[in-house]
mmCIF file with all atom_site columns, C-alpha atoms in Angstrom:
data_model
loop_
_atom_site.group_PDB
_atom_site.id
_atom_site.type_symbol
_atom_site.label_atom_id
_atom_site.label_alt_id
_atom_site.label_comp_id
_atom_site.label_asym_id
_atom_site.label_entity_id
_atom_site.label_seq_id
_atom_site.pdbx_PDB_ins_code
_atom_site.Cartn_x
_atom_site.Cartn_y
_atom_site.Cartn_z
_atom_site.occupancy
_atom_site.B_iso_or_equiv
_atom_site.pdbx_formal_charge
_atom_site.auth_seq_id
_atom_site.auth_comp_id
_atom_site.auth_asym_id
_atom_site.auth_atom_id
_atom_site.pdbx_PDB_model_num
ATOM 1  C CA . ALA A 1 1  ? -0.089  0.200  -0.086  1.00 0.00 ? 197 ALA A CA 1
ATOM 2  C CA . GLY A 1 2  ? 1.161   3.519  -0.588  1.00 0.00 ? 198 GLY A CA 1
ATOM 3  C CA . GLY A 1 3  ? 1.779   5.872  -3.202  1.00 0.00 ? 199 GLY A CA 1
ATOM 4  C CA . ILE A 1 4  ? 1.011   9.132  -4.425  1.00 0.00 ? 200 ILE A CA 1
ATOM 5  C CA . ILE A 1 5  ? -2.461  10.411 -4.485  1.00 0.00 ? 201 ILE A CA 1
ATOM 6  C CA . GLU A 1 6  ? -3.349  11.958 -7.790  1.00 0.00 ? 202 GLU A CA 1
ATOM 7  C CA . PRO A 1 7  ? -6.362  14.368 -8.531  1.00 0.00 ? 203 PRO A CA 1
ATOM 8  C CA . GLU A 1 8  ? -8.143  11.552 -10.237 1.00 0.00 ? 204 GLU A CA 1
ATOM 9  C CA . HIS A 1 9  ? -8.280  9.564  -6.850  1.00 0.00 ? 205 HIS A CA 1
ATOM 10 C CA . LEU A 1 10 ? -10.287 12.513 -5.248  1.00 0.00 ? 206 LEU A CA 1
ATOM 11 C CA . SER A 1 11 ? -14.012 13.132 -4.899  1.00 0.00 ? 207 SER A CA 1
ATOM 12 C CA . PRO A 1 12 ? -15.075 15.595 -7.634  1.00 0.00 ? 208 PRO A CA 1
ATOM 13 C CA . ASP A 1 13 ? -16.427 17.682 -4.898  1.00 0.00 ? 209 ASP A CA 1
ATOM 14 C CA . LEU A 1 14 ? -12.696 18.205 -4.030  1.00 0.00 ? 210 LEU A CA 1
ATOM 15 C CA . SER A 1 15 ? -11.672 19.898 -7.556  1.00 0.00 ? 211 SER A CA 1
ATOM 16 C CA . VAL A 1 16 ? -10.140 23.061 -7.504  1.00 0.00 ? 212 VAL A CA 1
ATOM 17 C CA . GLN A 1 17 ? -12.969 24.326 -9.909  1.00 0.00 ? 213 GLN A CA 1
ATOM 18 C CA . ARG A 1 18 ? -15.641 23.247 -7.592  1.00 0.00 ? 214 ARG A CA 1
ATOM 19 C CA . LEU A 1 19 ? -13.985 24.765 -4.394  1.00 0.00 ? 215 LEU A CA 1
ATOM 20 C CA . ALA A 1 20 ? -13.696 27.912 -6.412  1.00 0.00 ? 216 ALA A CA 1
ATOM 21 C CA . GLY A 1 21 ? -17.201 27.980 -7.591  1.00 0.00 ? 217 GLY A CA 1
ATOM 22 C CA . VAL A 1 22 ? -16.404 27.497 -11.144 1.00 0.00 ? 218 VAL A CA 1
ATOM 23 C CA . SER A 1 23 ? -17.992 24.838 -13.162 1.00 0.00 ? 219 SER A CA 1
ATOM 24 C CA . ALA A 1 24 ? -15.361 22.396 -14.586 1.00 0.00 ? 220 ALA A CA 1
ATOM 25 C CA . ALA A 1 25 ? -17.177 22.074 -17.734 1.00 0.00 ? 221 ALA A CA 1
ATOM 26 C CA . ALA A 1 26 ? -18.190 25.570 -18.656 1.00 0.00 ? 222 ALA A CA 1
ATOM 27 C CA . PRO A 1 27 ? -17.091 28.350 -16.352 1.00 0.00 ? 223 PRO A CA 1
ATOM 28 C CA . SER A 1 28 ? -19.667 30.994 -16.136 1.00 0.00 ? 224 SER A CA 1
ATOM 29 C CA . PRO A 1 29 ? -19.097 34.559 -17.617 1.00 0.00 ? 225 PRO A CA 1
ATOM 30 C CA . GLY A 1 30 ? -17.574 36.589 -14.777 1.00 0.00 ? 226 GLY A CA 1
ATOM 31 C CA . GLY A 1 31 ? -16.886 33.350 -12.789 1.00 0.00 ? 227 GLY A CA 1
ATOM 32 C CA . TRP A 1 32 ? -13.694 33.325 -10.724 1.00 0.00 ? 228 TRP A CA 1
ATOM 33 C CA . ALA A 1 33 ? -10.570 31.642 -12.243 1.00 0.00 ? 229 ALA A CA 1
ATOM 34 C CA . PRO A 1 34 ? -7.090  31.827 -10.777 1.00 0.00 ? 230 PRO A CA 1
ATOM 35 C CA . GLU A 1 35 ? -4.969  34.567 -12.314 1.00 0.00 ? 231 GLU A CA 1
ATOM 36 C CA . ALA A 1 36 ? -1.063  35.010 -12.261 1.00 0.00 ? 232 ALA A CA 1
ATOM 37 C CA . GLY A 1 37 ? -0.003  35.984 -8.692  1.00 0.00 ? 233 GLY A CA 1
ATOM 38 C CA . THR A 1 38 ? 0.588   34.425 -5.437  1.00 0.00 ? 234 THR A CA 1
ATOM 39 C CA . LEU A 1 39 ? -1.982  32.530 -3.494  1.00 0.00 ? 235 LEU A CA 1
ATOM 40 C CA . ALA A 1 40 ? -2.603  35.664 -1.257  1.00 0.00 ? 236 ALA A CA 1
ATOM 41 C CA . GLU A 1 41 ? -3.043  37.895 -3.996  1.00 0.00 ? 237 GLU A CA 1
ATOM 42 C CA . ASN A 1 42 ? -5.759  35.393 -5.721  1.00 0.00 ? 238 ASN A CA 1
ATOM 43 C CA . VAL A 1 43 ? -7.631  34.943 -2.207  1.00 0.00 ? 239 VAL A CA 1
ATOM 44 C CA . GLU A 1 44 ? -7.616  38.841 -2.062  1.00 0.00 ? 240 GLU A CA 1
ATOM 45 C CA . ARG A 1 45 ? -9.236  39.294 -5.284  1.00 0.00 ? 241 ARG A CA 1
ATOM 46 C CA . LEU A 1 46 ? -11.906 36.298 -4.650  1.00 0.00 ? 242 LEU A CA 1
ATOM 47 C CA . GLU A 1 47 ? -12.717 38.137 -1.133  1.00 0.00 ? 243 GLU A CA 1
ATOM 48 C CA . ARG A 1 48 ? -13.057 41.557 -2.875  1.00 0.00 ? 244 ARG A CA 1
ATOM 49 C CA . THR A 1 49 ? -15.368 40.012 -5.545  1.00 0.00 ? 245 THR A CA 1
ATOM 50 C CA . TYR A 1 50 ? -17.534 38.142 -3.184  1.00 0.00 ? 246 TYR A CA 1
ATOM 51 C CA . ILE A 1 51 ? -17.941 41.164 -0.854  1.00 0.00 ? 247 ILE A CA 1
ATOM 52 C CA . MET A 1 52 ? -18.466 43.609 -3.651  1.00 0.00 ? 248 MET A CA 1
ATOM 53 C CA . THR A 1 53 ? -21.074 41.137 -5.522  1.00 0.00 ? 249 THR A CA 1
ATOM 54 C CA . THR A 1 54 ? -22.917 40.385 -2.093  1.00 0.00 ? 250 THR A CA 1
ATOM 55 C CA . LEU A 1 55 ? -23.184 44.300 -1.321  1.00 0.00 ? 251 LEU A CA 1
ATOM 56 C CA . GLU A 1 56 ? -24.514 44.888 -4.829  1.00 0.00 ? 252 GLU A CA 1
ATOM 57 C CA . LYS A 1 57 ? -27.306 41.965 -4.087  1.00 0.00 ? 253 LYS A CA 1
ATOM 58 C CA . THR A 1 58 ? -28.213 43.566 -0.712  1.00 0.00 ? 254 THR A CA 1
ATOM 59 C CA . GLY A 1 59 ? -28.429 47.185 -1.826  1.00 0.00 ? 255 GLY A CA 1
ATOM 60 C CA . GLY A 1 60 ? -25.481 47.782 0.238   1.00 0.00 ? 256 GLY A CA 1
ATOM 61 C CA . ASN A 1 61 ? -26.843 46.427 3.530   1.00 0.00 ? 257 ASN A CA 1
ATOM 62 C CA . ILE A 1 62 ? -23.788 45.831 5.603   1.00 0.00 ? 258 ILE A CA 1
ATOM 63 C CA . SER A 1 63 ? -25.727 43.739 8.237   1.00 0.00 ? 259 SER A CA 1
ATOM 64 C CA . GLU A 1 64 ? -27.450 41.621 5.502   1.00 0.00 ? 260 GLU A CA 1
ATOM 65 C CA . THR A 1 65 ? -24.145 41.244 3.472   1.00 0.00 ? 261 THR A CA 1
ATOM 66 C CA . ALA A 1 66 ? -22.253 40.278 6.763   1.00 0.00 ? 262 ALA A CA 1
ATOM 67 C CA . ARG A 1 67 ? -24.925 37.636 7.532   1.00 0.00 ? 263 ARG A CA 1
ATOM 68 C CA . LEU A 1 68 ? -24.786 36.177 4.178   1.00 0.00 ? 264 LEU A CA 1
ATOM 69 C CA . LEU A 1 69 ? -20.900 36.038 4.113   1.00 0.00 ? 265 LEU A CA 1
ATOM 70 C CA . ASP A 1 70 ? -21.017 34.487 7.802   1.00 0.00 ? 266 ASP A CA 1
ATOM 71 C CA . LEU A 1 71 ? -19.204 37.521 9.295   1.00 0.00 ? 267 LEU A CA 1
ATOM 72 C CA . THR A 1 72 ? -19.820 39.830 11.920  1.00 0.00 ? 268 THR A CA 1
ATOM 73 C CA . ARG A 1 73 ? -20.458 43.548 10.840  1.00 0.00 ? 269 ARG A CA 1
ATOM 74 C CA . LYS A 1 74 ? -17.299 44.242 12.709  1.00 0.00 ? 270 LYS A CA 1
ATOM 75 C CA . GLY A 1 75 ? -15.484 41.736 10.678  1.00 0.00 ? 271 GLY A CA 1
ATOM 76 C CA . LEU A 1 76 ? -16.872 42.729 7.572   1.00 0.00 ? 272 LEU A CA 1
ATOM 77 C CA . TYR A 1 77 ? -15.885 46.303 8.123   1.00 0.00 ? 273 TYR A CA 1
ATOM 78 C CA . MET A 1 78 ? -12.353 45.121 8.863   1.00 0.00 ? 274 MET A CA 1
ATOM 79 C CA . LYS A 1 79 ? -12.117 43.152 5.819   1.00 0.00 ? 275 LYS A CA 1
ATOM 80 C CA . MET A 1 80 ? -13.339 45.726 3.735   1.00 0.00 ? 276 MET A CA 1
ATOM 81 C CA . ALA A 1 81 ? -10.784 48.196 5.082   1.00 0.00 ? 277 ALA A CA 1
ATOM 82 C CA . ARG A 1 82 ? -8.086  45.536 4.665   1.00 0.00 ? 278 ARG A CA 1
ATOM 83 C CA . LEU A 1 83 ? -9.071  45.112 0.798   1.00 0.00 ? 279 LEU A CA 1
ATOM 84 C CA . GLY A 1 84 ? -9.494  48.805 0.083   1.00 0.00 ? 280 GLY A CA 1
ATOM 85 C CA . LEU A 1 85 ? -13.019 48.736 -0.358  1.00 0.00 ? 281 LEU A CA 1
ATOM 86 C CA . SER A 1 86 ? -15.019 52.078 0.228   1.00 0.00 ? 282 SER A CA 1
ATOM 87 C CA . ILE A 1 87 ? -17.482 51.766 3.236   1.00 0.00 ? 283 ILE A CA 1
ATOM 88 C CA . ALA A 1 88 ? -18.940 54.788 1.657   1.00 0.00 ? 284 ALA A CA 1
ATOM 89 C CA . THR A 1 89 ? -20.617 52.695 -1.345  1.00 0.00 ? 285 THR A CA 1
ATOM 90 C CA . ALA A 1 90 ? -22.392 50.467 1.323   1.00 0.00 ? 286 ALA A CA 1
ATOM 91 C CA . ASP A 1 91 ? -25.636 51.497 3.006   1.00 0.00 ? 287 ASP A CA 1
ATOM 92 C CA . THR A 1 92 ? -24.725 51.539 6.913   1.00 0.00 ? 288 THR A CA 1
ATOM 93 C CA . LYS A 1 93 ? -27.921 49.775 7.854   1.00 0.00 ? 289 LYS A CA 1
#
């Protein structure tokens, strides 16, 4: 027994595309895909995209955005500041 675990040995639920929210068969327009850069840079881009998209869906409601992203309001504000996202664009309900 032993050996190297290859991607084909893993469940399809663990694929990079599935974990990133991108369909392996046909990525959706505007869907996330890794870009050149470090892991940290790609994670930062992904976080920024998720936050901005969720803010748009909630009409800028910080409380609802935080709830949907499973963050506290304070945590969302801190993450937005770290990512350079404008708090002025969000309604402070």
